[in-house]
Amino acid sequence: MPRSVIVVGGSLAGLMHALQLKRQGNNVTILEQDPSSERSSNEAGIAFRAYCEEFLTKYDDTGVTVCVPISRTRIGWRTRPQLLSFALSMRLTSWGHLYRVLRANFDGYASKAVPVPPPSRPGDGRGQYLVGKRAVGLSYNEQSGIVTVRYVDFSTGKEEQMTADLVIGADGIHSTVRNLIGVHTVKEYAGYVAWRGTVPEKLLSQETLEYFTSCVNANTMKRSYAITYVIPTDDGNFEPGERLINFVWYYNIAEGSPEMDRVLTDINGVHHRNTVPRGLVQPEEWARVRETMLPHMAAPFAELVSKNDSPFVTKIHDARITSPPTCHNGRVILVGDALTTLRPHSGSASEQAAFHCLRLPRVWDLETDLKDWVTQVDFYTHRLYLLSRAIGELGQGSAFSFFKSLFSYVACLLSALWYGKPKPSSR
Ligand SMILES: Cc1cc2nc3c(=O)[nH]c(=O)nc-3n(C[C@H](O)[C@H](O)[C@H](O)COP(=O)(O)OP(=O)(O)OC[C@H]3O[C@@H](n4cnc5c(N)ncnc54)[C@H](O)[C@@H]3O)c2cc1C
């Protein structure tokens, strides 16, 4: 069992691992490069599924409501608001709300969502969340088993260092930790971007509001589709009429095209490699996309999208590692998007982070070893990776690319049936 832990990256995967390790009695420090704890650049909706639920049931002491349950899904086809509708239960929340709940538990961070954070449990270790610290280097002393992380402190501009028994690399798609330990990654642009945003319920007409609050909705268009669902505010407001309608709208753009260049260049002329945050998207670009697509959308979607003036846009990638996500005798471990970045279609990024996390205590409790964790994680993550690709290609790709990705997914499921899912070995 490690005693001191550094987690690089303080988003959902980092916070989940940090909270779990703290509850197990370790002293945990999160190094987050963002200079502010009030993170609001990209906050929008996320799906909240079984492993996230299991995680919070085990470790959350805030007692606050976390998600909105929805029991139906509706599919619209081009300008027709409803082609079919069927029962499908989902639970949704906002990134910002879940972040605040995790912070309240981890380091007692008070926010409007959790004004009075719960006290630590008896036996908890210490938890500290340091902002404005970017990890830049990592070394391992084999004799002592100690890992040293070097980081730049943005408040002083100086490089500092910190040591730990264990380092968790939860630093997302462009993971520095992954590069530092030399884990090779295959990263590929999926062929489209996601325009994302939220609209307060109170800005919508009554008819449109009813349409969006009763179901998770999808509006399929030619080589484009949008998904919407209702979420709480980042401050944890679940009051009907006060919540937000979240949309994710997938839109094809060729790699290297002038259009891609324009979309990823912000209002200050800065070019972003992955996401242009909320507030920095060029208004002319957003206006141009809406002008092109709105006439082809169902009326409720068109109303929703036209009422958002501050979206953010993300280039969608597939990224997965091709060697094990651990190094230095298991003292450095990659998790979450740093391990595999899934396309967002299956709503599984936070679910994957919770899965990675919930399987790790078996390693510390010596019920299994890290090799088994890697096998379990690899199988689970690979399946989600193929599923999210297949859904993405159905909406955005050609018939050929869809059937090809569907075939890979089905082959993965069949091979699991045939050979059996990997089971942890006991020690
Ligand atoms: C501010 C923010 C808002 C988001 N909002 C949404 C949303 O609304 N909907 C959604 O579906 N997904 C959202 N995501 C993505 C979502 O969190 C992930 O897809 C998923 O939960 C897995 O998270 P992760 O922690 O593995 O990676 P990420 O969420 O990408 O987090 C990686 C973290 O590591 C930090 N980091 C990177 N490099 C370094 C370094 N060298 N040193 C220190 N820190 C570093 C980053 O600043 C970031 O906080 C958001 C992510 C962020 C960071």
XYZ file of C-alpha atoms and ligand atoms in Angstrom:
480
model
C 0.000 0.000 0.000
C 1.492 3.386 -0.944
C 1.671 6.023 1.802
C 2.267 9.173 -0.189
C 0.739 9.741 -3.600
C 1.003 12.448 -6.258
C -1.830 12.666 -8.760
C -0.990 14.681 -11.875
C -4.228 16.225 -13.216
C -7.162 17.356 -11.094
C -10.121 16.623 -13.361
C -12.557 13.729 -12.819
C -10.153 10.778 -13.137
C -7.544 12.501 -10.960
C -10.080 13.439 -8.290
C -11.641 9.973 -8.176
C -8.275 8.264 -7.719
C -7.144 10.886 -5.230
C -10.307 10.569 -3.125
C -10.182 6.785 -3.088
C -6.502 6.759 -2.071
C -7.169 9.354 0.626
C -10.036 7.253 2.024
C -7.571 4.355 2.189
C -5.323 6.356 4.495
C -2.753 7.727 2.040
C -1.550 11.324 1.928
C -2.456 12.551 -1.533
C -1.411 15.687 -3.428
C -3.006 16.682 -6.720
C -0.903 18.816 -9.078
C -3.205 20.662 -11.481
C -1.882 23.005 -14.143
C -5.043 25.132 -14.298
C -4.403 28.253 -12.196
C -7.909 28.330 -10.706
C -10.027 25.921 -8.684
C -13.175 27.523 -10.128
C -12.898 25.758 -13.431
C -15.533 26.964 -15.828
C -14.042 26.933 -19.302
C -15.677 23.743 -20.612
C -18.318 22.823 -18.119
C -21.186 20.976 -19.762
C -22.964 17.649 -19.385
C -21.735 14.131 -18.736
C -23.483 10.788 -18.450
C -23.431 9.303 -14.961
C -23.452 5.544 -15.076
C -23.058 2.442 -12.926
C -19.366 2.706 -11.930
C -19.692 6.429 -11.155
C -22.654 5.559 -8.954
C -20.708 2.750 -7.252
C -17.821 5.136 -6.682
C -19.945 7.832 -5.033
C -21.881 5.294 -2.956
C -18.543 4.204 -1.477
C -16.766 7.508 -1.054
C -19.149 10.494 -1.161
C -20.197 12.013 2.179
C -21.784 15.250 0.902
C -25.307 13.834 0.664
C -26.122 16.156 -2.264
C -28.078 15.024 -5.316
C -25.728 14.386 -8.210
C -27.740 13.560 -11.309
C -30.999 14.001 -13.195
C -32.727 10.723 -14.157
C -34.388 10.513 -17.589
C -36.296 7.417 -18.674
C -36.969 7.921 -22.399
C -34.958 8.597 -25.519
C -36.344 10.199 -28.655
C -34.825 10.227 -32.131
C -35.632 13.027 -34.559
C -34.824 12.749 -38.241
C -33.729 15.946 -39.969
C -36.571 18.481 -39.527
C -38.935 15.872 -37.997
C -38.731 16.244 -34.186
C -39.779 12.628 -33.589
C -39.103 9.598 -35.715
C -39.205 7.165 -32.805
C -39.105 7.160 -29.041
C -38.326 4.327 -26.638
C -37.729 3.621 -22.947
C -34.042 3.968 -22.041
C -33.015 5.125 -18.588
C -30.053 7.451 -18.245
C -28.672 9.647 -15.501
C -27.017 12.915 -16.396
C -25.088 15.555 -14.563
C -22.766 18.459 -15.249
C -18.986 18.175 -15.191
C -18.813 21.195 -12.894
C -21.231 19.778 -10.330
C -19.500 16.396 -10.125
C -16.119 18.158 -9.905
C -17.358 20.212 -6.925
C -18.796 17.140 -5.154
C -15.472 15.299 -5.565
C -13.497 18.343 -4.380
C -15.712 18.728 -1.286
C -14.909 15.142 -0.324
C -11.247 15.257 -1.259
C -9.949 18.529 0.161
C -12.987 20.153 1.750
C -13.414 22.649 -1.101
C -16.529 24.747 -0.395
C -18.707 25.872 -3.308
C -22.339 26.791 -3.932
C -22.899 23.142 -4.884
C -21.508 21.947 -1.526
C -21.399 24.960 0.838
C -20.499 22.857 3.870
C -18.065 20.121 2.846
C -18.149 16.959 4.937
C -15.385 16.315 7.494
C -12.787 13.653 6.748
C -13.571 10.106 7.851
C -11.562 8.508 10.651
C -8.581 6.813 9.016
C -8.503 9.148 6.007
C -5.137 10.431 4.858
C -4.500 14.083 3.960
C -5.729 15.535 0.665
C -4.364 18.692 -0.944
C -5.229 20.139 -4.356
C -2.536 22.456 -5.719
C -3.488 24.650 -8.685
C -1.123 26.287 -11.164
C 1.399 23.430 -11.009
C 2.364 21.781 -14.284
C 4.264 18.489 -14.084
C 7.298 18.580 -16.386
C 9.627 15.810 -15.237
C 9.676 12.477 -13.461
C 12.403 10.189 -12.140
C 12.497 6.953 -10.169
C 14.942 5.726 -7.565
C 14.895 1.961 -7.809
C 16.613 1.426 -4.457
C 14.255 3.520 -2.367
C 11.189 2.979 -4.581
C 10.580 6.736 -4.509
C 9.283 8.696 -7.511
C 10.211 12.372 -7.887
C 7.932 14.682 -9.867
C 9.253 18.019 -11.105
C 6.718 20.735 -11.777
C 6.574 24.394 -12.749
C 4.793 26.581 -10.223
C 2.997 29.226 -12.314
C 2.733 31.652 -9.384
C 6.536 31.959 -9.108
C 7.661 30.682 -12.529
C 10.087 28.386 -10.685
C 10.609 24.674 -11.029
C 10.014 22.681 -7.835
C 9.942 18.995 -7.001
C 8.007 16.593 -4.810
C 8.442 12.899 -3.985
C 5.958 10.065 -3.470
C 5.579 6.280 -3.269
C 3.099 6.337 -6.139
C 2.310 8.681 -9.032
C -1.021 8.562 -10.845
C -0.967 10.130 -14.322
C -4.500 11.512 -14.779
C -3.506 14.316 -17.097
C -5.790 13.654 -20.039
C -5.416 13.160 -23.759
C -2.086 15.019 -24.090
C -0.656 13.383 -20.947
C 2.785 14.624 -19.914
C 3.247 11.670 -17.544
C 2.610 9.268 -20.422
C 5.313 10.979 -22.483
C 7.719 11.044 -19.544
C 7.469 7.291 -19.000
C 7.689 6.610 -22.739
C 4.331 4.885 -23.220
C 3.563 4.952 -26.924
C 0.169 6.269 -28.059
C -1.751 6.023 -31.299
C -3.762 9.209 -31.751
C -6.046 9.713 -34.724
C -8.447 12.508 -35.644
C -11.967 11.067 -35.986
C -12.961 13.403 -38.848
C -15.305 15.680 -36.924
C -15.591 18.205 -34.135
C -18.171 18.495 -31.357
C -19.828 21.852 -30.780
C -21.001 21.842 -27.186
C -22.909 24.170 -24.949
C -25.793 24.711 -22.576
C -28.930 26.853 -22.594
C -30.827 27.754 -19.380
C -34.288 26.140 -19.321
C -35.863 29.538 -18.681
C -34.725 30.873 -22.077
C -36.724 28.259 -24.006
C -40.342 28.382 -25.143
C -42.733 26.118 -23.177
C -43.146 23.669 -26.069
C -39.398 23.328 -26.625
C -38.781 22.974 -22.908
C -41.233 20.060 -22.646
C -39.582 18.417 -25.637
C -36.136 18.572 -24.026
C -36.959 17.798 -20.406
C -39.020 14.663 -21.040
C -36.357 12.712 -22.973
C -32.752 12.434 -24.009
C -33.042 13.603 -27.620
C -31.041 12.921 -30.748
C -31.503 14.840 -33.989
C -29.919 13.041 -36.903
C -29.045 14.989 -40.031
C -26.949 14.136 -43.055
C -23.490 13.177 -41.696
C -24.199 15.145 -38.542
C -26.193 14.663 -35.375
C -26.884 16.358 -32.084
C -27.678 14.956 -28.628
C -29.375 16.927 -25.866
C -30.225 16.289 -22.241
C -31.100 18.188 -19.111
C -28.407 18.754 -16.462
C -28.095 20.583 -13.136
C -26.146 23.827 -13.005
C -22.538 23.695 -11.825
C -23.807 25.151 -8.554
C -25.968 22.063 -8.089
C -29.342 23.633 -8.894
C -31.803 20.837 -9.805
C -34.939 23.001 -9.640
C -37.055 22.545 -12.816
C -36.901 25.830 -14.713
C -33.438 26.612 -13.294
C -31.505 23.769 -14.913
C -29.642 23.691 -18.218
C -30.228 21.902 -21.495
C -26.920 20.515 -22.682
C -26.193 19.889 -26.352
C -23.400 18.089 -28.181
C -23.467 18.538 -31.926
C -21.092 16.538 -34.134
C -19.987 18.215 -37.323
C -17.577 16.919 -39.980
C -14.531 19.032 -40.856
C -11.614 17.798 -42.957
C -8.236 17.678 -41.216
C -5.912 20.448 -42.394
C -8.717 22.364 -44.139
C -9.029 26.167 -43.917
C -12.319 25.575 -42.057
C -10.545 23.546 -39.357
C -7.951 26.258 -39.040
C -10.631 28.929 -38.559
C -12.651 26.860 -36.062
C -9.637 26.143 -33.843
C -8.391 29.739 -33.875
C -9.840 31.770 -31.023
C -10.935 35.413 -30.805
C -7.371 36.419 -29.852
C -5.860 34.670 -32.865
C -4.484 31.815 -30.732
C -4.641 28.385 -32.370
C -5.808 25.520 -30.095
C -4.836 21.940 -30.842
C -7.875 20.314 -29.231
C -10.504 22.559 -27.621
C -11.413 26.210 -28.013
C -12.891 27.013 -24.592
C -16.200 28.693 -23.940
C -15.969 32.452 -24.466
C -13.071 32.184 -26.927
C -14.828 30.717 -29.988
C -14.954 33.212 -32.871
C -18.604 34.392 -33.073
C -18.449 34.464 -36.908
C -17.522 30.759 -36.992
C -20.389 29.770 -34.722
C -22.773 31.979 -36.734
C -21.595 30.395 -39.995
C -22.120 26.805 -38.765
C -25.566 27.648 -37.437
C -26.581 29.406 -40.631
C -25.589 26.348 -42.675
C -27.201 23.728 -40.456
C -30.201 25.280 -38.713
C -32.576 24.889 -41.706
C -31.822 21.125 -41.655
C -32.580 20.660 -37.947
C -35.824 19.854 -36.132
C -37.428 23.042 -34.769
C -36.689 22.428 -31.033
C -32.992 21.828 -31.794
C -32.837 24.906 -33.994
C -34.331 27.004 -31.178
C -31.910 25.543 -28.637
C -28.793 26.027 -30.728
C -29.775 29.528 -31.804
C -30.098 30.538 -28.127
C -26.510 29.614 -27.321
C -23.958 32.322 -28.040
C -21.089 30.823 -26.118
C -20.307 27.263 -27.194
C -16.987 25.479 -26.994
C -15.634 23.254 -29.707
C -13.534 20.109 -29.411
C -11.744 18.116 -32.062
C -12.684 14.451 -31.597
C -9.827 11.959 -31.435
C -9.284 8.301 -30.836
C -6.227 7.888 -28.641
C -5.019 4.694 -27.087
C -1.787 3.439 -25.696
C 0.004 0.493 -27.250
C 2.081 -0.567 -24.243
C 1.096 -1.159 -20.586
C -0.032 1.932 -18.650
C 2.394 1.348 -15.784
C 6.094 1.886 -15.268
C 8.838 1.849 -12.597
C 7.660 -1.318 -10.784
C 4.061 -0.107 -10.793
C 5.003 3.160 -9.046
C 3.643 5.205 -11.966
C 0.187 4.391 -13.347
C -1.834 6.053 -16.118
C -5.614 6.349 -15.750
C -8.645 7.986 -17.413
C -8.185 9.823 -20.710
C -4.393 9.594 -20.325
C -4.797 5.840 -20.752
C -7.436 5.868 -23.492
C -9.433 8.763 -24.904
C -12.847 7.574 -26.003
C -15.021 9.385 -28.503
C -17.818 10.970 -26.460
C -20.721 9.096 -28.143
C -21.062 6.340 -25.565
C -20.900 8.860 -22.688
C -18.280 6.708 -20.999
C -15.242 8.893 -20.227
C -16.097 9.429 -16.559
C -17.387 5.848 -16.355
C -14.036 4.590 -17.621
C -12.250 6.743 -15.011
C -14.436 5.249 -12.243
C -13.765 1.723 -13.522
C -9.980 2.255 -13.542
C -10.227 3.591 -10.020
C -12.551 0.984 -8.480
C -10.335 -1.867 -9.649
C -7.132 -0.501 -8.064
C -7.792 -1.263 -4.354
C -7.627 -4.964 -5.207
C -3.984 -4.313 -6.071
C -3.221 -2.487 -2.798
C -5.104 -5.177 -0.833
C -2.902 -7.785 -2.556
C -5.992 -9.609 -3.854
C -4.595 -9.302 -7.335
C -1.501 -7.818 -8.945
C -1.028 -4.858 -11.232
C -0.733 -7.132 -14.267
C -4.298 -8.316 -13.677
C -5.463 -4.719 -13.282
C -3.874 -3.922 -16.640
C -5.596 -6.919 -18.278
C -9.007 -5.992 -16.840
C -8.632 -2.342 -17.756
C -7.391 -3.161 -21.231
C -10.379 -5.380 -21.986
C -12.932 -2.931 -20.575
C -11.399 0.117 -22.219
C -10.887 -1.560 -25.592
C -14.558 -2.590 -25.712
C -15.708 0.976 -24.944
C -13.218 2.359 -27.438
C -14.645 0.185 -30.235
C -18.250 0.896 -29.225
C -17.763 4.661 -29.209
C -16.042 4.469 -32.609
C -18.943 2.452 -34.064
C -21.554 4.927 -32.771
C -19.459 7.815 -34.091
C -19.120 6.276 -37.539
C -22.874 5.573 -37.650
C -23.575 9.274 -37.194
C -20.659 10.867 -39.018
C -18.951 8.339 -41.252
C -19.642 6.381 -44.429
C -21.541 3.063 -44.526
C -18.188 1.325 -45.044
C -16.501 2.921 -42.033
C -19.558 2.198 -39.871
C -19.712 -1.507 -40.785
C -15.960 -1.828 -40.389
C -16.037 -0.372 -36.878
C -19.177 -2.344 -35.985
C -17.444 -5.519 -37.120
C -14.449 -4.766 -34.853
C -16.768 -4.189 -31.906
C -18.770 -7.384 -32.490
C -15.539 -9.360 -32.992
C -14.301 -8.059 -29.632
C -17.535 -9.152 -27.908
C -17.482 -12.561 -29.588
C -13.882 -13.180 -28.655
C -14.776 -12.340 -25.040
C -17.619 -14.864 -25.210
C -15.390 -17.455 -26.809
C -12.268 -17.045 -24.682
C -14.015 -15.601 -21.625
C -13.532 -12.168 -20.084
C -10.191 -11.748 -18.331
C -10.595 -12.671 -14.686
C -8.335 -11.424 -11.913
C -6.080 -14.135 -10.584
C -5.776 -14.472 -6.823
C -2.364 -14.273 -5.242
C -12.203 21.870 -17.202
C -12.756 20.615 -17.847
C -14.102 20.554 -18.186
C -14.632 19.418 -18.798
N -15.955 19.410 -19.109
C -16.489 18.318 -19.677
C -17.881 18.264 -19.983
O -18.604 19.196 -19.731
N -18.385 17.149 -20.560
C -17.577 16.070 -20.845
O -18.077 15.074 -21.376
N -16.262 16.079 -20.549
C -15.700 17.172 -19.984
N -14.358 17.184 -19.694
C -13.553 15.995 -20.025
C -13.755 14.885 -18.997
O -13.344 15.316 -17.729
C -12.957 13.677 -19.404
O -13.275 13.279 -20.705
C -13.180 12.440 -18.518
O -13.889 12.699 -17.359
C -11.846 11.828 -18.089
O -11.159 12.785 -17.407
P -9.621 12.796 -17.129
O -9.531 13.310 -15.738
O -8.979 11.509 -17.466
O -9.030 13.842 -18.200
P -9.304 15.390 -18.341
O -10.668 15.732 -17.928
O -8.853 15.778 -19.692
O -8.319 16.062 -17.266
C -6.925 16.129 -17.365
C -6.464 17.138 -16.321
O -5.054 17.133 -16.249
C -4.580 18.469 -16.234
N -3.213 18.423 -16.768
C -2.824 18.111 -18.033
N -1.474 18.119 -18.123
C -1.007 18.432 -16.890
C 0.306 18.581 -16.353
N 1.408 18.399 -17.096
N 0.432 18.910 -15.039
C -0.664 19.108 -14.257
N -1.937 18.985 -14.733
C -2.095 18.635 -16.024
C -5.585 19.220 -17.093
O -5.577 20.610 -16.846
C -6.883 18.556 -16.654
O -7.425 19.152 -15.516
C -13.790 18.300 -19.082
C -12.443 18.347 -18.727
C -11.923 19.487 -18.113
C -10.457 19.517 -17.733
